[in-house]
Each structure stands twice: as C-alpha cells, then as structure tokens.
XYZ file of C-alpha atoms in Angstrom:
766
model
C 2.550 -72.943 27.286
C 0.372 -69.962 28.337
C 1.309 -66.405 27.251
C 0.807 -64.010 30.108
C 1.583 -60.765 28.206
C -1.740 -60.797 26.276
C -4.139 -58.932 28.589
C -6.761 -57.713 26.094
C -9.548 -56.538 28.387
C -7.166 -54.201 30.246
C -4.715 -53.307 27.446
C -6.880 -51.070 25.223
C -4.132 -49.897 22.797
C -3.244 -53.522 22.006
C -6.905 -54.424 21.522
C -7.368 -51.358 19.317
C -4.485 -52.468 17.107
C -5.833 -55.998 16.778
C -9.393 -54.834 16.020
C -8.192 -52.589 13.197
C -6.413 -55.598 11.634
C -9.265 -58.129 12.065
C -12.541 -56.653 13.391
C -14.608 -59.848 13.216
C -12.242 -61.928 15.368
C -12.308 -59.493 18.268
C -15.962 -58.488 18.215
C -16.684 -60.079 21.612
C -13.891 -58.112 23.303
C -15.199 -54.936 21.665
C -18.778 -55.532 22.875
C -17.417 -56.135 26.354
C -15.654 -52.735 26.255
C -18.811 -51.102 24.878
C -20.866 -52.389 27.819
C -18.179 -51.150 30.162
C -18.366 -47.701 28.491
C -22.126 -47.466 29.094
C -21.812 -48.296 32.772
C -18.911 -45.844 33.269
C -20.869 -43.103 31.448
C -23.833 -43.543 33.810
C -21.508 -43.217 36.794
C -19.892 -40.126 35.243
C -23.268 -38.382 34.867
C -23.571 -38.368 38.674
C -20.377 -36.305 39.094
C -19.675 -34.569 35.755
C -17.317 -31.977 37.250
C -14.627 -34.594 38.100
C -12.095 -36.217 35.789
C -12.821 -39.906 35.096
C -9.723 -41.690 33.807
C -11.568 -44.884 32.857
C -14.116 -42.983 30.771
C -11.343 -40.926 29.155
C -9.543 -44.095 27.965
C -12.658 -45.950 26.810
C -14.025 -42.945 24.829
C -10.685 -42.567 23.026
C -10.665 -46.323 22.266
C -14.222 -46.358 20.877
C -13.593 -43.289 18.661
C -10.554 -45.059 17.148
C -12.397 -48.282 16.251
C -15.843 -46.781 15.468
C -15.438 -47.306 11.717
C -14.995 -51.057 12.272
C -18.398 -51.448 13.991
C -20.611 -48.633 12.629
C -23.914 -50.405 13.524
C -22.969 -51.105 17.138
C -21.727 -47.524 17.677
C -24.509 -45.785 15.778
C -25.675 -43.844 18.863
C -22.139 -43.210 20.218
C -21.600 -39.750 18.559
C -24.989 -38.456 19.730
C -24.280 -39.614 23.302
C -21.043 -37.600 23.401
C -22.814 -34.563 21.889
C -25.568 -34.821 24.525
C -23.009 -34.922 27.334
C -21.230 -31.829 25.969
C -24.465 -29.911 25.429
C -25.772 -30.755 28.893
C -22.608 -30.262 30.954
C -20.473 -28.031 28.687
C -19.715 -25.387 31.343
C -19.488 -27.884 34.255
C -17.110 -30.440 32.725
C -13.486 -30.628 33.776
C -11.173 -29.115 31.100
C -9.271 -32.311 30.192
C -12.479 -34.353 30.081
C -14.152 -31.841 27.797
C -11.122 -31.793 25.494
C -11.192 -35.632 25.307
C -14.832 -35.600 24.229
C -14.089 -32.951 21.564
C -11.157 -34.961 20.198
C -13.333 -38.079 20.039
C -15.964 -36.186 18.016
C -13.302 -34.848 15.648
C -12.051 -38.421 15.188
C -15.574 -39.535 14.299
C -15.969 -36.584 11.922
C -12.725 -37.537 10.151
C -14.100 -41.030 9.666
C -17.294 -39.498 8.116
C -19.462 -40.897 10.939
C -20.765 -37.437 11.883
C -22.331 -34.601 9.903
C -20.276 -31.383 9.800
C -23.223 -29.105 10.619
C -24.063 -30.941 13.864
C -20.440 -30.940 15.009
C -19.584 -27.345 14.045
C -22.747 -25.913 15.580
C -21.831 -27.717 18.840
C -18.273 -26.371 18.689
C -19.539 -22.813 18.226
C -21.577 -23.242 21.414
C -18.488 -24.566 23.227
C -16.657 -21.330 22.413
C -18.496 -19.854 25.410
C -16.440 -22.057 27.782
C -13.779 -20.419 29.924
C -10.967 -22.564 28.575
C -8.496 -20.755 26.334
C -6.714 -23.899 25.093
C -10.020 -25.493 24.122
C -11.136 -22.361 22.249
C -7.908 -22.203 20.232
C -8.159 -25.933 19.487
C -11.768 -25.617 18.327
C -11.002 -22.545 16.188
C -8.251 -24.423 14.331
C -10.499 -27.424 13.744
C -13.470 -25.327 12.552
C -11.326 -23.504 9.980
C -9.684 -26.720 8.723
C -12.979 -28.616 8.593
C -14.772 -25.910 6.586
C -11.711 -25.713 4.314
C -11.833 -29.478 3.695
C -15.590 -29.396 3.042
C -15.066 -26.740 0.339
C -11.788 -28.121 -1.038
C -13.168 -29.721 -4.217
C -16.210 -27.498 -4.725
C -18.262 -25.030 -2.704
C -20.788 -26.801 -0.491
C -23.540 -24.170 -0.503
C -25.897 -26.041 1.810
C -23.392 -26.446 4.664
C -21.987 -22.933 4.134
C -25.432 -21.316 4.342
C -26.328 -23.223 7.523
C -23.047 -22.318 9.234
C -23.168 -18.670 8.112
C -26.662 -18.317 9.578
C -25.419 -19.865 12.807
C -22.420 -17.513 12.918
C -24.719 -14.555 12.290
C -26.561 -15.450 15.499
C -23.249 -16.024 17.320
C -22.036 -12.492 16.505
C -24.971 -11.161 18.546
C -24.231 -13.533 21.448
C -24.016 -12.048 24.915
C -20.741 -13.895 25.519
C -17.994 -11.604 24.195
C -15.447 -14.411 23.793
C -17.768 -16.507 21.631
C -18.758 -13.531 19.460
C -15.131 -12.454 19.006
C -14.028 -16.004 18.132
C -16.849 -16.319 15.581
C -15.774 -13.052 13.939
C -12.131 -14.204 13.858
C -13.128 -17.515 12.229
C -15.158 -15.775 9.517
C -12.329 -13.301 8.834
C -9.796 -16.138 8.581
C -12.049 -18.061 6.192
C -12.458 -14.949 4.022
C -8.699 -14.334 3.942
C -8.132 -17.969 2.908
C -10.618 -17.502 0.001
C -12.953 -20.165 1.401
C -15.876 -17.916 2.349
C -15.164 -14.909 0.128
C -18.767 -14.261 -0.888
C -20.998 -11.240 -0.266
C -22.965 -12.966 2.500
C -19.868 -13.374 4.692
C -18.937 -9.732 4.169
C -22.419 -8.490 5.044
C -22.551 -10.698 8.153
C -19.261 -9.138 9.272
C -20.667 -5.697 8.435
C -23.292 -6.235 11.140
C -20.411 -6.961 13.543
C -19.262 -3.335 13.180
C -22.344 -2.357 15.238
C -21.796 -4.925 17.994
C -21.948 -3.706 21.587
C -18.728 -5.529 22.435
C -15.763 -3.327 21.523
C -13.502 -6.276 20.672
C -15.942 -7.613 18.081
C -16.479 -4.159 16.584
C -12.730 -3.481 16.280
C -12.093 -6.912 14.689
C -14.776 -6.280 12.042
C -13.559 -2.723 11.345
C -9.990 -3.974 10.876
C -11.291 -6.605 8.472
C -12.755 -3.912 6.203
C -9.465 -2.002 6.268
C -7.690 -5.015 4.725
C -4.753 -7.198 5.720
C -2.209 -6.217 3.034
C 0.472 -5.222 5.535
C 0.190 -8.521 7.430
C 0.399 -10.542 4.200
C 3.496 -8.617 3.083
C 5.098 -9.278 6.463
C 4.366 -12.991 6.134
C 5.847 -13.105 2.638
C 8.995 -11.339 3.833
C 9.410 -13.747 6.747
C 8.912 -16.719 4.426
C 11.567 -15.456 2.037
C 14.017 -14.880 4.910
C 13.532 -18.407 6.279
C 14.146 -20.083 2.913
C 17.339 -22.180 2.904
C 20.308 -21.044 0.871
C 20.695 -23.723 -1.800
C 24.327 -22.841 -2.591
C 25.443 -23.195 1.030
C 23.692 -26.554 1.398
C 25.203 -27.879 -1.855
C 28.683 -26.776 -0.786
C 28.225 -28.371 2.659
C 27.097 -31.583 0.979
C 30.233 -31.606 -1.214
C 32.746 -30.861 1.547
C 31.285 -32.616 4.592
C 30.815 -36.279 5.127
C 28.012 -37.645 2.974
C 25.097 -38.817 5.088
C 21.449 -39.611 4.395
C 20.381 -36.687 6.545
C 22.375 -34.208 4.438
C 20.999 -35.738 1.232
C 17.445 -35.271 2.524
C 18.234 -31.673 3.457
C 19.570 -31.002 -0.036
C 16.512 -32.576 -1.696
C 14.185 -30.547 0.530
C 16.070 -27.332 -0.240
C 15.835 -27.984 -3.995
C 12.124 -28.658 -3.654
C 11.591 -25.397 -1.728
C 13.579 -23.447 -4.324
C 11.549 -24.926 -7.194
C 8.313 -24.101 -5.374
C 9.399 -20.477 -4.767
C 10.347 -20.059 -8.441
C 7.000 -21.477 -9.508
C 5.240 -19.108 -7.120
C 7.197 -16.129 -8.504
C 6.200 -16.975 -12.095
C 2.531 -17.354 -11.155
C 0.517 -14.235 -12.106
C -0.914 -12.339 -9.113
C -4.605 -12.993 -8.546
C -6.720 -9.904 -7.962
C -9.127 -10.175 -5.056
C -11.874 -7.604 -4.611
C -11.802 -5.594 -1.441
C -14.518 -6.510 1.043
C -15.890 -2.960 0.732
C -16.942 -3.739 -2.863
C -19.271 -6.529 -1.720
C -21.420 -4.558 0.734
C -25.064 -4.545 -0.355
C -26.001 -1.065 0.944
C -22.827 1.045 1.266
C -24.751 4.312 1.740
C -26.787 2.929 4.636
C -23.714 1.221 6.125
C -21.693 4.484 6.063
C -24.566 6.485 7.580
C -25.004 3.963 10.421
C -21.263 3.965 11.142
C -21.168 7.773 11.232
C -24.208 7.900 13.518
C -22.535 5.369 15.845
C -19.341 7.435 15.792
C -21.175 10.588 16.885
C -23.202 8.780 19.550
C -20.504 6.602 21.179
C -17.664 7.950 23.262
C -15.007 5.432 22.183
C -11.239 5.729 22.403
C -9.449 7.850 19.816
C -7.905 4.765 18.153
C -11.353 3.220 17.585
C -12.620 6.523 16.193
C -9.732 6.525 13.721
C -10.644 3.006 12.548
C -14.294 4.019 12.042
C -13.325 7.211 10.187
C -11.008 5.208 7.932
C -13.767 2.740 6.987
C -16.277 5.560 6.355
C -13.826 7.536 4.189
C -12.996 4.443 2.120
C -16.682 3.728 1.599
C -17.360 7.319 0.481
C -14.435 7.388 -1.956
C -15.002 3.883 -3.331
C -18.756 4.102 -3.922
C -19.011 7.904 -4.500
C -21.364 8.301 -1.546
C -22.933 11.483 -0.180
C -22.294 12.007 3.539
C -22.102 15.778 3.797
C -21.842 15.907 7.623
C -18.607 13.899 7.479
C -16.472 16.810 6.240
C -17.412 19.388 8.950
C -16.885 16.635 11.552
C -13.293 16.080 10.372
C -12.704 19.807 9.870
C -12.661 20.312 13.663
C -9.576 18.105 14.033
C -7.471 19.627 11.239
C -4.810 21.289 13.391
C -1.029 20.713 13.180
C -0.834 19.763 16.877
C -3.643 17.173 16.572
C -2.644 13.578 17.295
C -2.428 11.388 14.124
C -3.223 14.431 11.996
C -1.717 12.888 8.848
C -4.219 10.028 9.040
C -7.060 12.533 9.364
C -5.746 14.315 6.256
C -5.676 10.944 4.498
C -9.332 10.380 5.433
C -10.330 13.786 4.029
C -8.582 13.000 0.731
C -10.088 9.491 0.613
C -13.592 10.844 1.119
C -13.238 13.311 -1.775
C -14.658 12.466 -5.173
C -15.965 14.300 -8.222
C -19.616 14.161 -7.123
C -19.034 15.907 -3.787
C -20.425 19.482 -4.111
C -17.482 21.927 -4.181
C -19.289 24.155 -1.662
C -19.036 21.379 0.948
C -15.292 20.767 0.477
C -14.274 24.417 0.048
C -14.322 25.221 3.829
C -12.116 22.156 4.441
C -9.635 23.359 1.829
C -9.528 26.845 3.366
C -8.999 25.307 6.819
C -6.039 23.307 5.481
C -4.551 26.420 3.889
C -5.070 28.596 6.987
C -3.922 26.077 9.611
C -1.066 24.330 7.779
C 0.233 26.447 4.881
C 1.368 29.462 6.886
C 4.899 30.631 7.621
C 4.372 30.436 11.388
C 4.467 26.630 11.038
C 7.502 24.476 10.347
C 8.454 23.511 6.801
C 7.298 19.905 7.306
C 3.828 21.022 8.426
C 3.533 23.331 5.418
C 4.614 20.562 3.028
C 2.112 18.100 4.526
C -0.651 20.695 4.201
C 0.173 21.311 0.534
C 0.327 17.566 -0.137
C -3.100 17.099 1.458
C -4.559 19.916 -0.656
C -3.066 18.294 -3.763
C -4.606 14.901 -2.943
C -8.034 16.477 -2.360
C -7.800 18.420 -5.629
C -6.717 15.283 -7.515
C -10.067 13.700 -6.713
C -12.220 16.854 -6.730
C -10.496 19.573 -8.838
C -13.531 21.889 -8.858
C -13.073 22.666 -5.162
C -10.073 24.928 -5.928
C -10.506 28.573 -6.903
C -8.043 30.726 -8.831
C -7.122 33.113 -5.973
C -6.257 30.373 -3.490
C -4.334 28.359 -6.096
C -2.250 31.339 -7.166
C -1.437 32.110 -3.515
C -0.332 28.511 -2.910
C 1.643 28.461 -6.170
C 3.849 31.299 -4.865
C 5.438 28.874 -2.408
C 7.385 27.436 -5.371
C 10.111 29.979 -4.479
C 10.066 29.173 -0.748
C 13.443 28.774 0.979
C 12.707 25.241 2.290
C 12.942 22.566 -0.376
C 10.093 20.439 1.029
C 7.598 23.318 0.739
C 8.931 24.316 -2.683
C 8.519 20.800 -4.108
C 5.026 20.391 -2.607
C 3.910 23.669 -4.214
C 5.360 22.626 -7.562
C 3.568 19.294 -7.435
C 0.311 21.243 -6.943
C 1.129 23.416 -9.974
C 1.909 20.311 -12.057
C -1.454 18.786 -11.109
C -3.434 21.817 -12.289
C -1.355 22.166 -15.465
C -2.867 18.926 -16.743
C -6.367 19.333 -15.245
C -7.431 23.013 -15.069
C -4.606 25.247 -16.360
C -6.848 28.320 -16.625
C -6.839 28.629 -12.798
C -3.065 29.108 -12.777
C -1.272 32.346 -13.423
C -0.083 32.570 -17.018
C 3.606 32.117 -16.152
C 2.817 28.948 -14.145
C 0.971 27.195 -16.978
C 4.145 26.195 -18.820
C 4.408 25.605 -22.541
C 1.135 24.168 -23.849
C 0.969 20.662 -25.241
C -1.593 19.184 -27.595
C -3.281 17.376 -24.708
C -3.663 20.634 -22.762
C -4.917 22.526 -25.811
C -7.774 20.069 -26.375
C -8.538 19.894 -22.651
C -12.061 20.932 -21.689
C -12.873 22.551 -18.366
C -14.797 20.000 -16.256
C -18.210 20.874 -14.879
C -19.883 19.532 -11.756
C -21.654 16.248 -12.459
C -20.484 16.111 -16.074
C -19.725 12.650 -17.464
C -17.338 12.634 -20.407
C -18.302 9.526 -22.382
C -17.118 8.980 -25.961
C -18.529 6.721 -28.668
C -15.180 6.415 -30.437
C -11.551 5.518 -29.718
C -9.667 8.772 -28.902
C -6.784 9.306 -31.322
C -8.169 6.907 -33.971
C -8.045 9.668 -36.608
C -4.304 9.042 -36.929
C -5.090 5.837 -38.861
C -6.553 7.896 -41.740
C -3.373 9.915 -42.125
C -0.951 7.930 -44.314
C 1.850 10.422 -43.835
C 2.116 9.855 -40.085
C 4.969 7.599 -39.068
C 5.601 6.425 -35.551
C 8.894 4.846 -34.569
C 9.072 3.305 -31.114
C 12.655 2.881 -29.902
C 13.659 1.201 -26.685
C 17.111 2.446 -25.733
C 18.575 -0.556 -23.908
C 22.295 0.023 -24.425
C 22.310 3.594 -23.180
C 24.001 3.590 -19.789
C 22.811 7.054 -18.849
C 19.060 6.468 -19.342
C 17.478 3.011 -19.498
C 13.886 4.280 -19.809
C 11.791 3.751 -22.925
C 11.332 6.735 -25.211
C 9.232 7.392 -28.280
C 10.401 9.433 -31.228
C 7.471 10.650 -33.286
C 8.259 12.308 -36.618
C 5.353 13.830 -38.517
C 5.214 16.390 -41.275
C 2.994 19.477 -40.909
C 0.188 19.881 -43.368
C -0.076 23.683 -43.308
C 3.425 24.547 -42.167
C 4.590 28.119 -42.487
C 8.034 28.053 -40.918
C 8.701 31.772 -40.907
C 5.505 32.619 -39.058
C 6.086 29.754 -36.603
C 9.582 30.973 -35.752
C 8.309 34.498 -35.157
C 5.549 33.211 -32.883
C 8.032 30.990 -31.026
C 10.234 34.006 -30.346
C 7.232 35.959 -29.059
C 6.272 33.085 -26.757
C 9.801 32.785 -25.373
C 9.864 36.523 -24.661
C 6.572 36.246 -22.791
C 7.736 33.379 -20.596
C 11.308 34.545 -19.994
C 10.377 35.862 -16.555
C 9.747 32.411 -15.187
C 12.587 30.462 -16.744
C 13.822 29.009 -13.461
C 10.451 27.563 -12.638
C 9.956 26.057 -16.043
C 13.368 24.379 -15.849
C 12.520 22.696 -12.564
C 8.993 21.540 -13.342
C 8.974 20.797 -17.080
C 11.278 18.658 -19.139
C 13.711 20.092 -21.721
C 12.699 23.359 -23.424
C 14.323 22.815 -26.826
C 11.505 23.358 -29.337
C 11.147 21.291 -32.494
C 9.796 23.344 -35.380
C 8.287 20.390 -37.195
C 5.930 18.965 -34.534
C 2.280 19.952 -34.926
C 2.632 23.748 -34.811
C -1.019 24.368 -35.733
C -2.427 23.752 -32.261
C 0.422 25.654 -30.717
C -0.180 28.587 -33.054
C -3.801 28.707 -31.963
C -2.769 28.883 -28.311
C -0.174 31.573 -28.979
C -2.647 33.606 -31.024
C -5.282 33.299 -28.313
C -2.718 34.397 -25.717
C -1.766 37.341 -27.913
C -5.431 38.237 -28.313
C -5.872 38.175 -24.556
C -2.861 40.465 -24.110
C -3.969 42.862 -26.806
C -7.481 42.879 -25.403
C -6.144 43.724 -21.950
C -3.866 46.420 -23.366
C -6.614 47.906 -25.514
C -8.993 47.728 -22.565
C -6.483 49.668 -20.457
C -6.015 52.162 -23.267
C -9.786 52.520 -23.639
C -10.193 53.236 -19.930
C -7.332 55.757 -19.964
C -8.709 57.432 -23.062
C -12.173 57.578 -21.534
C -10.749 59.144 -18.382
C -8.817 61.634 -20.482
C -11.916 62.483 -22.480
C -13.858 62.970 -19.227
C -11.212 65.326 -17.820
C -10.945 67.287 -21.023
C -14.683 67.250 -21.796
C -14.920 70.982 -21.297
C -12.080 71.689 -23.762
C -13.133 69.338 -26.581
C -16.177 69.414 -28.739
C -18.887 66.747 -28.926
C -17.812 65.791 -32.426
C -14.276 64.795 -31.379
C -15.702 62.801 -28.507
C -18.056 60.896 -30.795
C -15.188 60.153 -33.192
C -13.024 58.733 -30.399
C -15.857 56.647 -29.051
C -16.622 55.256 -32.488
C -12.928 54.291 -32.941
C -12.921 52.507 -29.564
C -16.110 50.639 -30.444
C -14.609 49.589 -33.776
C -11.522 48.229 -32.006
C -13.677 46.226 -29.627
C -15.782 44.800 -32.427
C -12.678 43.871 -34.391
C -11.143 42.007 -31.431
C -14.424 40.252 -30.756
C -14.695 39.080 -34.359
C -11.109 37.764 -34.285
C -11.842 35.785 -31.129
C -15.038 34.329 -32.572
C -13.256 33.347 -35.798
C -10.470 31.579 -33.871
C -12.971 29.833 -31.630
C -14.913 28.631 -34.674
C -11.691 27.435 -36.278
C -10.769 25.493 -33.140
C -14.241 23.950 -32.848
C -14.218 22.990 -36.520
C -10.837 21.297 -36.107
C -11.932 19.325 -33.018
C -15.222 18.331 -34.660
C -13.308 17.184 -37.755
C -11.020 15.056 -35.574
C -14.041 13.614 -33.769
C -15.744 12.730 -37.037
C -12.625 10.999 -38.346
C -12.161 9.059 -35.090
C -15.830 8.008 -35.083
C -15.576 6.900 -38.707
C -12.516 4.751 -38.010
C -13.943 3.312 -34.757
C -17.251 2.298 -36.352
C -16.036 0.955 -39.687
C -12.812 -0.879 -38.767
C -11.752 -3.709 -36.518
C -8.680 -2.259 -34.831
C -5.655 -4.554 -34.557
C -2.822 -4.466 -32.043
C -0.702 -2.491 -34.494
C -3.497 0.080 -34.836
C -3.701 0.462 -31.087
C 0.089 0.904 -30.944
C -0.225 3.741 -33.453
C -3.064 5.319 -31.466
C -1.076 5.020 -28.223
C 1.899 6.661 -29.921
C -0.359 9.500 -31.100
C -1.805 10.010 -27.621
C 1.694 9.905 -26.137
C 2.782 12.482 -28.687
C 0.146 14.849 -27.332
C 1.886 14.770 -23.952
C 5.181 15.971 -25.499
C 6.272 19.432 -24.489
C 8.121 20.052 -27.739
C 11.243 18.079 -26.924
C 13.413 16.317 -29.475
C 14.614 13.428 -27.382
C 12.229 12.234 -24.723
C 8.608 12.199 -23.740
C 7.273 14.182 -20.878
C 6.415 11.470 -18.419
C 2.853 11.792 -17.181
C 2.319 12.835 -13.586
C 1.170 10.010 -11.292
C -2.193 11.758 -11.014
C -2.684 11.353 -14.786
C -2.296 7.591 -14.532
C -4.946 5.298 -13.176
C -5.054 6.083 -9.487
C -5.881 3.531 -6.826
C -9.062 3.246 -4.828
C -7.512 4.618 -1.658
C -5.119 7.417 -0.725
C -1.684 6.331 0.461
C -0.464 7.915 3.675
C 3.012 8.274 2.142
C 1.589 10.647 -0.521
C 0.652 13.127 2.214
C 3.727 12.542 4.384
C 6.036 12.819 1.342
C 8.551 15.439 2.468
C 11.491 16.186 0.170
C 14.448 16.251 2.512
C 17.248 13.993 3.631
C 15.815 11.835 6.373
C 17.814 10.751 9.408
C 19.064 7.176 9.006
C 18.542 4.579 11.681
C 21.443 2.542 13.044
C 21.027 -0.345 10.596
C 20.960 2.004 7.596
C 24.107 3.790 8.842
C 25.948 0.465 9.253
C 24.960 -0.563 5.719
C 26.143 2.761 4.260
C 29.472 2.461 6.140
C 30.010 -1.073 4.822
C 29.108 0.031 1.317
C 31.679 2.833 1.525
C 34.386 0.384 2.657
C 34.025 -1.784 -0.458
C 37.053 -1.544 -2.750
C 38.920 0.707 -0.299
C 42.378 0.078 1.167
C 42.454 -1.276 4.689
C 42.469 1.482 7.263
C 45.372 1.575 9.750
C 49.125 0.933 9.666
C 50.544 0.488 6.166
C 53.581 -1.717 5.807
C 56.005 0.275 3.659
C 58.582 -2.496 3.068
C 59.462 -3.219 -0.518
C 59.892 -6.915 0.226
C 57.024 -8.112 2.424
C 58.929 -11.366 3.251
C 61.928 -9.669 4.885
C 62.207 -9.445 8.676
C 60.986 -6.523 10.788
C 62.985 -4.359 13.153
C 62.620 -4.637 16.910
C 60.884 -1.271 16.958
C 58.221 -2.543 14.528
C 57.794 -5.796 16.454
C 57.325 -3.845 19.696
C 54.055 -2.393 18.340
C 52.386 -5.800 18.207
C 53.746 -7.163 21.492
C 51.623 -7.566 24.596
C 51.913 -4.874 27.246
C 53.126 -7.332 29.894
C 56.229 -7.992 27.787
C 57.136 -4.279 27.658
C 56.095 -3.172 31.141
C 59.518 -3.537 32.701
C 61.147 -1.427 29.982
C 58.655 1.377 30.427
C 59.404 1.453 34.171
C 63.052 2.071 33.415
C 62.293 5.218 31.492
C 61.174 7.151 34.578
C 63.065 10.481 34.796
C 66.023 10.449 37.207
C 66.935 13.303 39.475
C 70.144 15.333 38.958
C 71.788 13.673 41.973
C 71.056 10.182 40.597
C 72.542 11.193 37.257
C 75.741 12.388 39.023
C 76.062 9.088 40.879
C 75.541 7.099 37.720
C 78.168 9.174 35.874
C 80.653 8.727 38.717
C 80.147 4.967 38.837
C 80.536 4.789 35.063
C 83.872 6.689 35.163
C 85.198 4.542 38.003
C 84.287 1.402 36.076
C 86.181 2.631 33.011
C 89.311 3.375 35.135
C 89.277 -0.121 36.550
C 89.049 -1.644 33.105
C 92.185 0.212 31.994
C-alpha cells in the first residue's frame, strides 16, 4: 500500500522535521533542495526588487537545518550577506526581512561571526524600512548582551565600537540616530559602560544632525526619571498575593488558578529579594569623559555659533553647567552669557537659575560671579515682584552661595537678611534659610543680631580664602580620647510618641569652671540679643542654656564681643572728645590737651593688649587641641567605639546649648550632591493648590471613622415598622404623582360646591 501524504520534495516543513531527527537518512533530499536554492537565487538576482516566494521558503528551510550539514552549507551565510550588501536598498521589504532572519538563525547556531553580522546590520539601518530598523536594533542589543553575558569580550566590543564611531558621522540621519540609541541602551544596561563608549557618544554632541545631538545630550543628563517611572509601573502591575490566595480558596480549584498562584508567589519572592539587595552605585557618564575642559569649551562654542531652538539650548546649558560643577572647570564666559536671561519673565527661568548654581564652585573667582549675584538681587528680590519670584531669587542666591560662599559681601547679605520680617511667608523663610547658611559658613558677614548664639563649631570656624585647601593630617575631634572624664551617652528614644528622632545627650564636666562669672556673662549675652528674640526662636532650636557645657569657648566669644562693643564705644568717645577738644582749643591750654591725648592713647593700647592676649589664648587652645588630636591619630589604631566617641564630640560642637536635643545640621552642612535640584530653587513655603486626585484622597481620608452623612433613623428599635410618611420618602415618584396632583389649590367657588355636596350627603345619610 502506497502512502500518498508523504510529499517530501514539496513539503519543506515536514522534511525539515525529519532532517533534524535523522540528518544522514535524508541527505539526498537536502542536496536536492540545496541545488534548487542555487538555481532560484540566480533567477532572483535578475529581478531583486520583486518578492520571490520560492526563495523565501527555501532560505528559511536551509537556515533551520544548516547545523545538520555545516560542510555543505559552508558558503550559505556569505551568499546571503553578499545579496544584502549588493541589493540592500533595492530589495523588497519582506524579502530583506527574511534574509535578516535567516542570518540571525545562523548566528544563533554559531555558524556566523558576530562582527560580520553586526557590521552588516549597522549598514542596513540606512534602509527606509521602520519595522526592519526596530527589528535589527533589538537583535543588535540582545546579541551584544549575550556575547558579554559571561565575561567582557574586548575584541568584539572594540571592533563594534570603532564601527559605531564611524556610523555616528554617517550622512544618513536615521542610521546615525539608531547607532546612538543602541550605544545609549547598551550603556544603560551596563553592557558597554566603559569610558570609550562615553567618549564616542561625546563626539555625537557635535553631530550636524539635530536628532543625534539631542539624543547624546540627553544621555549625559541621565535617565534617573525614566528608571523611577519604570520601577513605579512595575510595582503597580505586580499581582496582589492576598487577593489571588483568597480567590483560590473560594473559587473552583483549577490548574490555571494554581499556576497563577505559584506565579504570584514567585513574583512576590523576587520583589522581596530585589528590595533587600543593596543599591549599586553607577558613576555618571560625565565622570568618564577624558577631557572635560575641552568638551565644555567646544559645547559652549557650538552654543554661541548655532541658532538652535530654545529647548536644545537648555539641554546644552545643562550639560555644560554639570561639567563645570562636577570637574571644577573654568569657563568664565559662561556666566555673562546666562546673566542676560536672568529675568522673572524669561521662559524656563528656574532652570536657568539651576544652571547658574550648578556651574558655581569654590574655584570660580568671586569677581566673575558677583555681577550674577547682583543681577539676581536686582531683578528678583525686589518688592515690585510677586512673593514667589522673590522667594525663588533668594533660593537661587542661597544655592550659589552654598557652592561659592566668597561671592557674597556683607552689605548685600545684610540687605537680603532684612527680608526675614517680610509679610509673605515664602520670602521670609527663604531669607531665613540664607541666614542659616551663613551662620555655619561665614558668620562675620551677618549682622550681630543675626548670628545667633555661638556654638563650639562656629567658634573654631576659620574664614575661608580663595583657593585655600583645608587638609588635616589628623582625625578631627580625636583629642576627646585623651580626656578620661568625658562621658558620652547615646540614647535612641523609640518609645516617645511625640518625637521619634535620635538624640544625643552629652554630659561633660568643665575643667576651669567658674559658675558665677559664667552666669553673669550669660545674662550680659541675653541682654545683648534680646532685640532679636523672635528671629532666634524661629531659626534656632531651644534657647535654654546649660551652665555645665563647655563654657570656656563661649566665654571667649562673649569676651571678644564685649571687647568689640567697648572698642566701638571708646572709639566714639575718643572722636567726641577730640571734637570737643578741637572746639574748645582756644579756651584750654596745651598741657590739658596733651593729658587728654595721653589718656586716650593709653586706653587704645590697653584694649589692643587685651585683644592680643585673648587671640593668643585662643590660638594656644586650638594648637593644643591639634597637637592632642595628631598624637592620638598617629599613635593609636582607632576602633569603632573610638569613632563613636569622636562623632559624639563633633556632634556636641553643633549643640546650641540645649538640654534635650541636638541642633540638626542644615542640609548644606551635610554632604551635598553633585548637581543642584530644581526643587531647591522652586521651594516656596506656602500651601499649594491640590489637584483633583489629591482633593478626592483628602475627602476620603476625612470620611474615615465619621458617621454616615444624610438621614438619621431616630427609632429606638430599628426592627419596628415605619410610618407611611417615612416610607413615602423612599418611594418612586411615579407612585406618588397622582397624590401630588390632588393637592393643587382649589378656587373659592369649588370649595363652596364641595362643602354643599358634603352637607347634602350627610343629610341623606341621616
């Protein structure tokens, strides 16, 4: 009996299946198909712009079984590559896609080198076929990822990076843009996260094609926002394990539901594992640029020369400002360029303020930034502007001064500090944040009443100088380890419902304590600062002084303040006395004048000696501390407990003489990030208008635990029946319509007739 359903020469899928099972038995049929392929390919070369169904099927078949006959199909991959290289722009779209899929199949079977295939695919990106380009992009990324999965393949990576470098300069915009996108994707996936990739993309910022330039600029600005959005979407799409478990308990038990439950448990376990995993720090691409100074200068030159759209200019300015702030570059023309745009009505002005703050660092000459600061003060911090504009201007000045404090002068700072009493809260809080910044950096620029009560950290603070590097050869605060009397107790108040923050209680006895003198000096200090009590309450922490906490440093500050006051008073007296002596010079003798002058000179000399003695005493104390700290740092191996003691001592220096809690350091004191956040400048202290979703959430939150709004049933027994009047309230209108019609007001005549008929009816009934 003959089987007619076995038609191997025509039925290629069946033949493919049989060959994969037993290649040797069906070698003749395969060779027959291979000869057929060669003849069809020759015919196809005559008309390459038309779709050939026979060639499409035979190429797919040969790519599937190529691993079974590697010797016979040794030249097959190169033939397909030659066809694509020769007719890549002429080929019909489906035919070209078939050839590409066949090559990918051969690459997956390790019958083709990745460099030959990927270089061909990069050339095919020039084709005007969007589906093909997306398909090739996905394959290129996955293939390079697989090549580098176990270990970095430097040889292949170098070859492909060099090829991509040439593709970025390609005249075809689509191919150049796709190459840039592939490199960016590979960097974001941590496959090509080396300096060479970054510097190749840096050249893309100077491409003539705007799309390529914008893609490369956005790469250097980072993709944090996109990653956060992806994480949020992933967390929202995660299945609720409790709902699935409950559904599996209640509903009918099927295999499908069991699989869903197992998958949900697996997803939950994976998310928990991901949450426990420590975050991996990845350097910003800006860190890996070889020549940041040259790169920033070229970008700025391109910005001045090109007449691009405002959005592209903003991207370029952002990259330049980040480069300047990150690498402490010198680009002095950048600040006057931005200064032109610093107007309240300017579009995206807050971003421009962010760029100014980002481009500020300690090595920028204060003379260069001072005009920018004055422009901010004149254009933003004036009462003709709205409160929000003034607050944004003050915030921008604060961010600039955080990174370059020497740019501020005393007159401008004292003028800006006066806005702490402004009627609008946003302006008031912005001014106070500026005062707080200079209290811990350069308090001598502030007016005396704005400096607040001095702490140990502020007392030992040295005024910074331009270009000065403060490097120490010891651990600051290590001298506390030599003092056996010092005791630090670190308490974490967990049970306190009012305040869950950590607080440190440091109790230390004074070595040279004279309580009577300290109390007198404390009273004098309180009298001096009584004029600004409101301000000190709002900016500082509690003002309750503790008499037993390191009064020596405080005494020095109070004495120096007293000396300043007495010097000012005596100076005023001297000037008044000199003026009096000049007016009465005719009446007095030369002897009296000489006596008065000698007394004045003696006073001056006495004050000068007192100042010098106090300065020497302060220097001797600091040098003694430094010597002790150096001794401990050099001769001891510090343990974790020692570092805890040192940290407690350094934290104690931040205390503003409070019994209970530490003064929390200002965010500017902590380690600040590489870049300025836009929210720091746009931070306006006022109640913002809620959007619809926020209003709905607040309404629902207010309804929790509240009695149901509406009619309240006042019956004592809720099970008893209701009256007809109560039932009428819940009835449909159609049921009551006829009764409402009857309530229409009758005329007087109708009422008379009704009364007459009623009386007649009663008579009849009698």
